[in-house]
């Protein structure tokens, strides 16, 4: 049932404040201002030397955001691979380390094969999955459920933001266990997390502006997405969403890589979508935007109130998100990225819920 939405994807984008809130309630003690993981961990984060993450597609990109969180908040080294590479590269894994898998369906062939490899290598297996009865859930030592509900649109949206929510809670729990986060730090992060559903609702209110921009975007042959820090995986996610449902060629790049190649592509026909909340890396991204502008590139900037005030660049458009704590910002900024792909594809008359050549769950390699 699509409710009053035209597509499941639209419904699922709009459901995010609710399902992220529900997922949060499962992992956070709101009154105590702390994360409480609702299951026993068969390992202690304190003793871990590293975490290896593998997943595919959008779930991989949620994992990539969490690498920044685990490393920053818990000072634990994280390795991450797409599962189709991890399963065959015979990575040496120290017994007793943590292998983390992220999957909406819990049935993705490559992710499952990676899980089995890690299990044979005596890793603790922790899976962040949405389907509680899935094969991956059954074969894991512990399951961290995302409570996104059934996701029908082939393009993953609400599962992604719920994965981010769970992964951030795990990174906070790891930080506490490893002594890298004080109770006050944790409280600050938990307060920020509690605000996320409300900020996502605010973000959804920019839909009309995004819809207008989608008309412009639909004329493009190629689109470049740029971001730094946790906005880099979001840039990759934006490009993935756009290509999978609108069939426009799109690429995501770390903004700092611009001058190592992709800047050669920039001209007035290529929209460049820059994701840049006002965080510690904001100034760096602004200088990359100046490089784009100097070459006639047309910029769509996704930033927050402070970021919008502090740039006087001539953009094609600026989408202003509500201000969020920099750690939780990627969960909020995912919304306009999803909406932009959705409205572009709808405007082009594409079948958003069932894009060509794609299956919701990729059970063969
Ligand atoms: O079910 P999974 O999360 O394991 O699926 C992984 C990918 O196949 C999936 O995220 C895919 O990239 C989506 N269609 C992206 O929107």
mmCIF file of C-alpha atoms and ligand atoms in Angstrom:
data_model
loop_
_atom_site.group_PDB
_atom_site.id
_atom_site.type_symbol
_atom_site.label_atom_id
_atom_site.label_comp_id
_atom_site.label_asym_id
_atom_site.label_seq_id
_atom_site.Cartn_x
_atom_site.Cartn_y
_atom_site.Cartn_z
ATOM 1 C CA UNK A 1 0.000 0.000 0.000
ATOM 2 C CA UNK A 2 1.513 3.288 -1.134
ATOM 3 C CA UNK A 3 -0.779 5.375 1.060
ATOM 4 C CA UNK A 4 -1.212 8.723 -0.640
ATOM 5 C CA UNK A 5 2.132 8.499 -2.428
ATOM 6 C CA UNK A 6 2.712 7.848 -6.122
ATOM 7 C CA UNK A 7 5.493 5.368 -5.524
ATOM 8 C CA UNK A 8 6.789 3.154 -2.758
ATOM 9 C CA UNK A 9 10.056 5.051 -2.934
ATOM 10 C CA UNK A 10 8.264 8.325 -2.090
ATOM 11 C CA UNK A 11 6.403 6.650 0.748
ATOM 12 C CA UNK A 12 9.628 5.183 2.107
ATOM 13 C CA UNK A 13 11.466 8.509 1.935
ATOM 14 C CA UNK A 14 8.613 10.143 3.845
ATOM 15 C CA UNK A 15 8.516 7.374 6.444
ATOM 16 C CA UNK A 16 12.086 8.046 7.513
ATOM 17 C CA UNK A 17 11.448 10.335 10.495
ATOM 18 C CA UNK A 18 9.167 7.664 11.921
ATOM 19 C CA UNK A 19 11.304 4.572 11.263
ATOM 20 C CA UNK A 20 14.544 6.266 12.285
ATOM 21 C CA UNK A 21 12.763 7.336 15.485
ATOM 22 C CA UNK A 22 11.603 3.777 16.084
ATOM 23 C CA UNK A 23 15.098 2.405 15.463
ATOM 24 C CA UNK A 24 16.571 4.996 17.826
ATOM 25 C CA UNK A 25 14.123 4.092 20.571
ATOM 26 C CA UNK A 26 15.439 0.541 20.315
ATOM 27 C CA UNK A 27 19.083 1.543 20.906
ATOM 28 C CA UNK A 28 18.919 4.675 23.035
ATOM 29 C CA UNK A 29 17.783 5.286 26.577
ATOM 30 C CA UNK A 30 16.327 8.754 26.068
ATOM 31 C CA UNK A 31 16.008 9.647 29.745
ATOM 32 C CA UNK A 32 19.506 8.479 30.685
ATOM 33 C CA UNK A 33 20.982 10.129 27.570
ATOM 34 C CA UNK A 34 22.936 7.012 26.671
ATOM 35 C CA UNK A 35 23.084 4.295 24.095
ATOM 36 C CA UNK A 36 21.876 0.926 25.342
ATOM 37 C CA UNK A 37 22.498 -1.934 22.941
ATOM 38 C CA UNK A 38 19.490 -4.246 23.423
ATOM 39 C CA UNK A 39 21.456 -7.514 23.210
ATOM 40 C CA UNK A 40 24.607 -8.979 24.700
ATOM 41 C CA UNK A 41 27.772 -8.639 22.692
ATOM 42 C CA UNK A 42 29.902 -11.786 22.632
ATOM 43 C CA UNK A 43 33.033 -9.587 22.542
ATOM 44 C CA UNK A 44 34.261 -6.453 24.254
ATOM 45 C CA UNK A 45 34.878 -3.421 22.022
ATOM 46 C CA UNK A 46 37.726 -2.570 24.383
ATOM 47 C CA UNK A 47 39.740 -5.596 23.261
ATOM 48 C CA UNK A 48 39.196 -5.259 19.526
ATOM 49 C CA UNK A 49 42.146 -4.335 17.316
ATOM 50 C CA UNK A 50 40.072 -3.748 14.234
ATOM 51 C CA UNK A 51 36.685 -4.053 12.625
ATOM 52 C CA UNK A 52 36.185 -5.290 9.063
ATOM 53 C CA UNK A 53 33.009 -4.241 7.326
ATOM 54 C CA UNK A 54 31.619 -5.661 4.110
ATOM 55 C CA UNK A 55 28.390 -5.002 2.276
ATOM 56 C CA UNK A 56 27.074 -4.114 -1.185
ATOM 57 C CA UNK A 57 25.589 -1.022 -2.794
ATOM 58 C CA UNK A 58 23.836 1.380 -0.470
ATOM 59 C CA UNK A 59 24.471 -0.864 2.543
ATOM 60 C CA UNK A 60 28.198 -0.618 1.754
ATOM 61 C CA UNK A 61 27.900 3.169 1.731
ATOM 62 C CA UNK A 62 26.229 3.120 5.162
ATOM 63 C CA UNK A 63 29.215 1.047 6.273
ATOM 64 C CA UNK A 64 31.593 3.604 4.770
ATOM 65 C CA UNK A 65 29.954 6.441 6.755
ATOM 66 C CA UNK A 66 30.340 4.323 9.891
ATOM 67 C CA UNK A 67 34.067 3.886 9.287
ATOM 68 C CA UNK A 68 34.433 7.619 9.979
ATOM 69 C CA UNK A 69 32.321 7.251 13.131
ATOM 70 C CA UNK A 70 34.096 4.172 14.537
ATOM 71 C CA UNK A 71 37.493 5.699 13.889
ATOM 72 C CA UNK A 72 36.604 9.152 15.232
ATOM 73 C CA UNK A 73 34.473 8.198 18.223
ATOM 74 C CA UNK A 74 36.025 4.891 19.277
ATOM 75 C CA UNK A 75 39.543 5.199 17.785
ATOM 76 C CA UNK A 76 39.233 1.729 16.334
ATOM 77 C CA UNK A 77 40.708 0.992 12.896
ATOM 78 C CA UNK A 78 38.100 -0.033 10.345
ATOM 79 C CA UNK A 79 38.627 -1.835 7.081
ATOM 80 C CA UNK A 80 35.822 -1.776 4.598
ATOM 81 C CA UNK A 81 35.277 -3.569 1.327
ATOM 82 C CA UNK A 82 32.504 -4.219 -1.083
ATOM 83 C CA UNK A 83 31.510 -7.792 -0.326
ATOM 84 C CA UNK A 84 32.183 -9.019 -3.886
ATOM 85 C CA UNK A 85 35.857 -8.132 -3.338
ATOM 86 C CA UNK A 86 36.121 -9.123 0.306
ATOM 87 C CA UNK A 87 34.854 -12.648 -0.306
ATOM 88 C CA UNK A 88 37.684 -13.456 -2.708
ATOM 89 C CA UNK A 89 40.614 -11.400 -1.529
ATOM 90 C CA UNK A 90 41.503 -13.741 1.306
ATOM 91 C CA UNK A 91 42.076 -10.963 3.791
ATOM 92 C CA UNK A 92 44.116 -12.088 6.777
ATOM 93 C CA UNK A 93 41.861 -11.719 9.817
ATOM 94 C CA UNK A 94 43.070 -12.088 13.365
ATOM 95 C CA UNK A 95 40.857 -14.596 15.210
ATOM 96 C CA UNK A 96 38.574 -12.897 17.717
ATOM 97 C CA UNK A 97 38.230 -9.665 15.712
ATOM 98 C CA UNK A 98 34.904 -8.217 14.671
ATOM 99 C CA UNK A 99 33.444 -8.669 11.197
ATOM 100 C CA UNK A 100 30.456 -6.443 10.572
ATOM 101 C CA UNK A 101 27.953 -6.915 7.752
ATOM 102 C CA UNK A 102 25.268 -4.510 6.631
ATOM 103 C CA UNK A 103 22.288 -5.602 4.560
ATOM 104 C CA UNK A 104 18.676 -4.636 4.150
ATOM 105 C CA UNK A 105 17.534 -8.020 2.854
ATOM 106 C CA UNK A 106 20.028 -10.214 4.689
ATOM 107 C CA UNK A 107 20.117 -12.362 1.533
ATOM 108 C CA UNK A 108 22.677 -10.633 -0.712
ATOM 109 C CA UNK A 109 24.864 -13.411 -2.125
ATOM 110 C CA UNK A 110 28.221 -11.639 -1.893
ATOM 111 C CA UNK A 111 27.592 -10.314 1.613
ATOM 112 C CA UNK A 112 26.500 -13.735 2.795
ATOM 113 C CA UNK A 113 29.595 -15.349 1.257
ATOM 114 C CA UNK A 114 31.770 -12.754 3.024
ATOM 115 C CA UNK A 115 30.025 -13.536 6.281
ATOM 116 C CA UNK A 116 30.763 -17.229 5.840
ATOM 117 C CA UNK A 117 34.406 -16.496 5.052
ATOM 118 C CA UNK A 118 34.720 -14.369 8.205
ATOM 119 C CA UNK A 119 32.982 -17.007 10.248
ATOM 120 C CA UNK A 120 35.460 -19.646 9.029
ATOM 121 C CA UNK A 121 38.251 -17.237 10.014
ATOM 122 C CA UNK A 122 36.898 -17.196 13.591
ATOM 123 C CA UNK A 123 35.600 -13.646 13.583
ATOM 124 C CA UNK A 124 32.757 -12.437 15.769
ATOM 125 C CA UNK A 125 29.903 -11.911 13.316
ATOM 126 C CA UNK A 126 27.709 -8.878 13.834
ATOM 127 C CA UNK A 127 25.095 -8.075 11.194
ATOM 128 C CA UNK A 128 23.025 -4.957 10.784
ATOM 129 C CA UNK A 129 19.994 -6.303 8.925
ATOM 130 C CA UNK A 130 16.437 -5.236 8.247
ATOM 131 C CA UNK A 131 14.862 -8.644 7.653
ATOM 132 C CA UNK A 132 15.007 -10.428 11.003
ATOM 133 C CA UNK A 133 14.264 -13.864 9.522
ATOM 134 C CA UNK A 134 16.954 -13.638 6.817
ATOM 135 C CA UNK A 135 19.807 -16.065 6.211
ATOM 136 C CA UNK A 136 22.384 -13.511 7.356
ATOM 137 C CA UNK A 137 20.464 -12.908 10.581
ATOM 138 C CA UNK A 138 20.394 -16.660 11.225
ATOM 139 C CA UNK A 139 24.099 -17.121 10.559
ATOM 140 C CA UNK A 140 25.331 -14.204 12.680
ATOM 141 C CA UNK A 141 26.492 -14.306 16.296
ATOM 142 C CA UNK A 142 24.541 -11.124 16.932
ATOM 143 C CA UNK A 143 21.986 -9.216 14.918
ATOM 144 C CA UNK A 144 21.560 -5.470 15.226
ATOM 145 C CA UNK A 145 18.133 -4.962 13.713
ATOM 146 C CA UNK A 146 17.170 -1.901 11.721
ATOM 147 C CA UNK A 147 13.483 -1.263 12.285
ATOM 148 C CA UNK A 148 12.798 0.270 8.882
ATOM 149 C CA UNK A 149 9.854 -2.032 8.152
ATOM 150 C CA UNK A 150 9.396 -3.645 4.749
ATOM 151 C CA UNK A 151 11.236 -1.743 2.014
ATOM 152 C CA UNK A 152 9.679 -2.292 -1.403
ATOM 153 C CA UNK A 153 11.292 0.300 -3.676
ATOM 154 C CA UNK A 154 14.377 -1.178 -5.339
ATOM 155 C CA UNK A 155 16.259 1.995 -4.441
ATOM 156 C CA UNK A 156 17.128 1.714 -0.777
ATOM 157 C CA UNK A 157 16.169 4.802 1.242
ATOM 158 C CA UNK A 158 14.720 4.214 4.692
ATOM 159 C CA UNK A 159 16.864 1.108 5.201
ATOM 160 C CA UNK A 160 19.941 3.291 4.582
ATOM 161 C CA UNK A 161 19.106 5.927 7.199
ATOM 162 C CA UNK A 162 18.126 3.220 9.704
ATOM 163 C CA UNK A 163 21.453 1.464 9.038
ATOM 164 C CA UNK A 164 23.241 4.747 9.721
ATOM 165 C CA UNK A 165 21.296 5.154 12.964
ATOM 166 C CA UNK A 166 22.206 1.676 14.233
ATOM 167 C CA UNK A 167 25.838 1.981 13.148
ATOM 168 C CA UNK A 168 26.196 5.312 14.943
ATOM 169 C CA UNK A 169 24.746 3.798 18.124
ATOM 170 C CA UNK A 170 27.261 0.943 17.847
ATOM 171 C CA UNK A 171 30.126 3.409 17.330
ATOM 172 C CA UNK A 172 29.025 5.351 20.413
ATOM 173 C CA UNK A 173 28.821 2.134 22.468
ATOM 174 C CA UNK A 174 32.304 1.242 21.197
ATOM 175 C CA UNK A 175 33.610 4.684 22.185
ATOM 176 C CA UNK A 176 32.260 4.305 25.683
ATOM 177 C CA UNK A 177 33.750 0.810 26.068
ATOM 178 C CA UNK A 178 37.139 1.981 24.814
ATOM 179 C CA UNK A 179 37.179 5.073 26.999
ATOM 180 C CA UNK A 180 37.394 7.462 24.065
ATOM 181 C CA UNK A 181 33.971 9.020 24.758
ATOM 182 C CA UNK A 182 33.128 10.542 28.131
ATOM 183 C CA UNK A 183 29.602 10.356 29.544
ATOM 184 C CA UNK A 184 29.237 14.044 28.608
ATOM 185 C CA UNK A 185 30.379 13.383 25.019
ATOM 186 C CA UNK A 186 27.924 10.518 24.819
ATOM 187 C CA UNK A 187 25.089 12.656 26.142
ATOM 188 C CA UNK A 188 25.849 15.323 23.532
ATOM 189 C CA UNK A 189 25.730 12.729 20.743
ATOM 190 C CA UNK A 190 22.587 11.078 22.080
ATOM 191 C CA UNK A 191 20.863 14.473 22.295
ATOM 192 C CA UNK A 192 21.878 15.090 18.700
ATOM 193 C CA UNK A 193 20.527 11.684 17.676
ATOM 194 C CA UNK A 194 17.229 12.295 19.433
ATOM 195 C CA UNK A 195 16.837 15.424 17.302
ATOM 196 C CA UNK A 196 17.368 13.555 14.027
ATOM 197 C CA UNK A 197 13.771 12.489 13.226
ATOM 198 C CA UNK A 198 12.604 16.102 13.628
ATOM 199 C CA UNK A 199 15.433 17.359 11.422
ATOM 200 C CA UNK A 200 14.555 14.769 8.782
ATOM 201 C CA UNK A 201 10.961 16.047 8.761
ATOM 202 C CA UNK A 202 12.346 19.548 8.254
ATOM 203 C CA UNK A 203 14.545 18.254 5.427
ATOM 204 C CA UNK A 204 11.501 16.686 3.730
ATOM 205 C CA UNK A 205 9.879 20.139 3.687
ATOM 206 C CA UNK A 206 12.460 21.179 1.056
ATOM 207 C CA UNK A 207 10.821 18.730 -1.340
ATOM 208 C CA UNK A 208 9.170 21.356 -3.506
ATOM 209 C CA UNK A 209 12.457 23.141 -4.145
ATOM 210 C CA UNK A 210 14.140 19.824 -4.913
ATOM 211 C CA UNK A 211 11.356 18.951 -7.338
ATOM 212 C CA UNK A 212 11.947 22.169 -9.271
ATOM 213 C CA UNK A 213 15.669 21.428 -9.471
ATOM 214 C CA UNK A 214 15.002 17.904 -10.671
ATOM 215 C CA UNK A 215 13.666 19.368 -13.921
ATOM 216 C CA UNK A 216 17.067 20.927 -14.533
ATOM 217 C CA UNK A 217 18.891 17.782 -13.546
ATOM 218 C CA UNK A 218 16.816 15.662 -15.903
ATOM 219 C CA UNK A 219 18.452 17.472 -18.853
ATOM 220 C CA UNK A 220 21.946 16.435 -17.818
ATOM 221 C CA UNK A 221 23.892 13.615 -19.416
ATOM 222 C CA UNK A 222 26.382 13.398 -16.577
ATOM 223 C CA UNK A 223 26.267 14.571 -12.989
ATOM 224 C CA UNK A 224 29.104 14.811 -10.497
ATOM 225 C CA UNK A 225 28.574 14.542 -6.731
ATOM 226 C CA UNK A 226 31.235 15.813 -4.328
ATOM 227 C CA UNK A 227 31.702 15.642 -0.571
ATOM 228 C CA UNK A 228 34.359 15.327 2.129
ATOM 229 C CA UNK A 229 34.403 13.312 5.338
ATOM 230 C CA UNK A 230 31.064 11.605 5.921
ATOM 231 C CA UNK A 231 29.664 13.624 3.015
ATOM 232 C CA UNK A 232 31.936 11.639 0.688
ATOM 233 C CA UNK A 233 29.971 8.379 1.087
ATOM 234 C CA UNK A 234 26.824 10.492 0.705
ATOM 235 C CA UNK A 235 28.173 11.799 -2.608
ATOM 236 C CA UNK A 236 28.658 8.179 -3.697
ATOM 237 C CA UNK A 237 25.139 7.370 -2.514
ATOM 238 C CA UNK A 238 23.682 10.337 -4.429
ATOM 239 C CA UNK A 239 25.362 9.172 -7.623
ATOM 240 C CA UNK A 240 24.223 5.575 -7.085
ATOM 241 C CA UNK A 241 20.602 6.617 -6.462
ATOM 242 C CA UNK A 242 20.523 8.896 -9.503
ATOM 243 C CA UNK A 243 21.947 6.331 -11.906
ATOM 244 C CA UNK A 244 19.856 3.455 -10.690
ATOM 245 C CA UNK A 245 16.475 5.136 -11.115
ATOM 246 C CA UNK A 246 16.964 7.919 -13.709
ATOM 247 C CA UNK A 247 19.693 6.200 -15.802
ATOM 248 C CA UNK A 248 21.645 9.464 -15.905
ATOM 249 C CA UNK A 249 25.360 8.810 -15.638
ATOM 250 C CA UNK A 250 26.568 10.072 -12.268
ATOM 251 C CA UNK A 251 29.755 9.780 -10.285
ATOM 252 C CA UNK A 252 30.572 10.508 -6.693
ATOM 253 C CA UNK A 253 34.015 11.751 -5.721
ATOM 254 C CA UNK A 254 35.819 12.833 -2.606
ATOM 255 C CA UNK A 255 35.947 16.601 -3.161
ATOM 256 C CA UNK A 256 39.712 16.604 -2.627
ATOM 257 C CA UNK A 257 40.151 14.222 -5.566
ATOM 258 C CA UNK A 258 38.649 16.754 -7.966
ATOM 259 C CA UNK A 259 41.957 18.072 -9.168
ATOM 260 C CA UNK A 260 43.360 14.587 -9.614
ATOM 261 C CA UNK A 261 41.196 13.953 -12.651
ATOM 262 C CA UNK A 262 37.473 14.672 -12.686
ATOM 263 C CA UNK A 263 37.935 18.449 -12.907
ATOM 264 C CA UNK A 264 38.758 17.875 -16.576
ATOM 265 C CA UNK A 265 35.099 17.006 -17.176
ATOM 266 C CA UNK A 266 33.672 20.224 -15.822
ATOM 267 C CA UNK A 267 31.885 22.586 -18.160
ATOM 268 C CA UNK A 268 28.568 24.435 -18.231
ATOM 269 C CA UNK A 269 26.647 21.308 -19.187
ATOM 270 C CA UNK A 270 27.564 19.338 -16.100
ATOM 271 C CA UNK A 271 25.685 19.833 -12.849
ATOM 272 C CA UNK A 272 27.898 19.361 -9.799
ATOM 273 C CA UNK A 273 26.104 18.495 -6.599
ATOM 274 C CA UNK A 274 28.108 19.418 -3.541
ATOM 275 C CA UNK A 275 27.147 18.056 -0.135
ATOM 276 C CA UNK A 276 28.705 20.294 2.485
ATOM 277 C CA UNK A 277 27.205 20.810 5.913
ATOM 278 C CA UNK A 278 29.041 23.455 7.950
ATOM 279 C CA UNK A 279 31.561 21.143 9.619
ATOM 280 C CA UNK A 280 35.324 21.159 10.131
ATOM 281 C CA UNK A 281 35.894 20.437 6.433
ATOM 282 C CA UNK A 282 33.489 23.047 5.094
ATOM 283 C CA UNK A 283 36.156 25.586 4.033
ATOM 284 C CA UNK A 284 38.039 22.905 2.122
ATOM 285 C CA UNK A 285 34.931 21.938 0.196
ATOM 286 C CA UNK A 286 34.186 25.601 -0.541
ATOM 287 C CA UNK A 287 37.554 25.945 -2.243
ATOM 288 C CA UNK A 288 36.728 22.914 -4.381
ATOM 289 C CA UNK A 289 33.445 24.594 -5.301
ATOM 290 C CA UNK A 290 35.353 27.690 -6.349
ATOM 291 C CA UNK A 291 37.421 25.524 -8.689
ATOM 292 C CA UNK A 292 34.211 24.146 -10.191
ATOM 293 C CA UNK A 293 32.637 27.610 -10.517
ATOM 294 C CA UNK A 294 35.775 29.011 -12.195
ATOM 295 C CA UNK A 295 35.320 26.411 -14.950
ATOM 296 C CA UNK A 296 31.679 27.229 -15.557
ATOM 297 C CA UNK A 297 30.342 24.208 -13.628
ATOM 298 C CA UNK A 298 26.781 24.556 -12.387
ATOM 299 C CA UNK A 299 26.659 23.881 -8.664
ATOM 300 C CA UNK A 300 23.788 22.596 -6.599
ATOM 301 C CA UNK A 301 24.901 23.047 -3.014
ATOM 302 C CA UNK A 302 23.338 21.028 -0.222
ATOM 303 C CA UNK A 303 24.365 22.668 3.031
ATOM 304 C CA UNK A 304 22.899 23.969 6.292
ATOM 305 C CA UNK A 305 21.919 27.445 7.489
ATOM 306 C CA UNK A 306 25.429 28.399 8.570
ATOM 307 C CA UNK A 307 26.980 27.009 5.410
ATOM 308 C CA UNK A 308 24.532 28.969 3.248
ATOM 309 C CA UNK A 309 25.402 32.193 5.087
ATOM 310 C CA UNK A 310 29.106 31.672 4.693
ATOM 311 C CA UNK A 311 29.288 31.058 0.961
ATOM 312 C CA UNK A 312 28.810 33.796 -1.556
ATOM 313 C CA UNK A 313 29.391 31.563 -4.531
ATOM 314 C CA UNK A 314 27.138 31.795 -7.504
ATOM 315 C CA UNK A 315 25.358 28.438 -7.317
ATOM 316 C CA UNK A 316 22.580 27.184 -9.571
ATOM 317 C CA UNK A 317 20.730 26.460 -6.332
ATOM 318 C CA UNK A 318 21.383 26.036 -2.648
ATOM 319 C CA UNK A 319 19.291 23.564 -0.675
ATOM 320 C CA UNK A 320 19.398 24.626 2.959
ATOM 321 C CA UNK A 321 19.091 21.862 5.543
ATOM 322 C CA UNK A 322 18.358 22.540 9.192
ATOM 323 C CA UNK A 323 21.538 22.709 11.271
ATOM 324 C CA UNK A 324 22.568 19.397 12.802
ATOM 325 C CA UNK A 325 25.449 18.198 14.964
ATOM 326 C CA UNK A 326 28.201 17.311 12.442
ATOM 327 C CA UNK A 327 28.251 13.653 13.536
ATOM 328 C CA UNK A 328 24.548 13.113 12.752
ATOM 329 C CA UNK A 329 24.460 15.433 9.718
ATOM 330 C CA UNK A 330 24.840 12.608 7.150
ATOM 331 C CA UNK A 331 21.560 11.039 8.329
ATOM 332 C CA UNK A 332 19.749 14.342 7.697
ATOM 333 C CA UNK A 333 21.571 15.158 4.452
ATOM 334 C CA UNK A 334 20.630 11.764 2.999
ATOM 335 C CA UNK A 335 17.075 13.079 2.561
ATOM 336 C CA UNK A 336 17.646 15.755 -0.123
ATOM 337 C CA UNK A 337 20.040 13.401 -1.907
ATOM 338 C CA UNK A 338 17.283 10.775 -2.147
ATOM 339 C CA UNK A 339 14.615 13.317 -3.108
ATOM 340 C CA UNK A 340 16.752 14.725 -5.901
ATOM 341 C CA UNK A 341 17.178 11.297 -7.510
ATOM 342 C CA UNK A 342 13.517 10.441 -6.982
ATOM 343 C CA UNK A 343 12.084 13.606 -8.543
ATOM 344 C CA UNK A 344 14.533 13.543 -11.444
ATOM 345 C CA UNK A 345 13.492 9.994 -12.329
ATOM 346 C CA UNK A 346 9.781 10.765 -11.898
ATOM 347 C CA UNK A 347 10.092 13.847 -14.083
ATOM 348 C CA UNK A 348 11.733 11.700 -16.752
ATOM 349 C CA UNK A 349 8.872 9.213 -16.545
ATOM 350 C CA UNK A 350 11.007 6.321 -15.307
ATOM 351 C CA UNK A 351 9.728 3.389 -13.305
ATOM 352 C CA UNK A 352 11.222 4.442 -9.966
ATOM 353 C CA UNK A 353 10.110 1.462 -7.918
ATOM 354 C CA UNK A 354 11.186 -1.138 -10.491
ATOM 355 C CA UNK A 355 14.179 0.256 -12.397
ATOM 356 C CA UNK A 356 15.339 -1.743 -15.388
ATOM 357 C CA UNK A 357 17.883 -4.540 -14.910
ATOM 358 C CA UNK A 358 17.744 -4.348 -11.111
ATOM 359 C CA UNK A 359 16.389 -6.682 -8.445
ATOM 360 C CA UNK A 360 15.531 -5.716 -4.888
ATOM 361 C CA UNK A 361 17.607 -8.497 -3.518
ATOM 362 C CA UNK A 362 20.685 -9.741 -5.369
ATOM 363 C CA UNK A 363 20.846 -13.406 -4.418
ATOM 364 C CA UNK A 364 23.243 -14.461 -7.180
ATOM 365 C CA UNK A 365 26.731 -13.084 -7.593
HETATM 366 O O1 LIG B 1 19.768 -6.121 0.710
HETATM 367 P P1 LIG B 1 21.105 -5.441 0.713
HETATM 368 O O2 LIG B 1 21.143 -4.256 1.615
HETATM 369 O O3 LIG B 1 22.239 -6.403 1.044
HETATM 370 O O4 LIG B 1 21.323 -4.934 -0.743
HETATM 371 C C1 LIG B 1 22.526 -4.335 -1.130
HETATM 372 C C2 LIG B 1 22.410 -3.628 -2.468
HETATM 373 O O5 LIG B 1 22.014 -4.555 -3.465
HETATM 374 C C3 LIG B 1 21.418 -2.471 -2.433
HETATM 375 O O6 LIG B 1 21.703 -1.552 -1.442
HETATM 376 C C4 LIG B 1 21.385 -1.748 -3.788
HETATM 377 O O7 LIG B 1 22.601 -1.105 -4.019
HETATM 378 C C5 LIG B 1 20.208 -0.768 -3.829
HETATM 379 N N1 LIG B 1 19.404 -0.996 -5.002
HETATM 380 C C6 LIG B 1 20.653 0.672 -3.804
HETATM 381 O O8 LIG B 1 19.569 1.550 -3.822
#
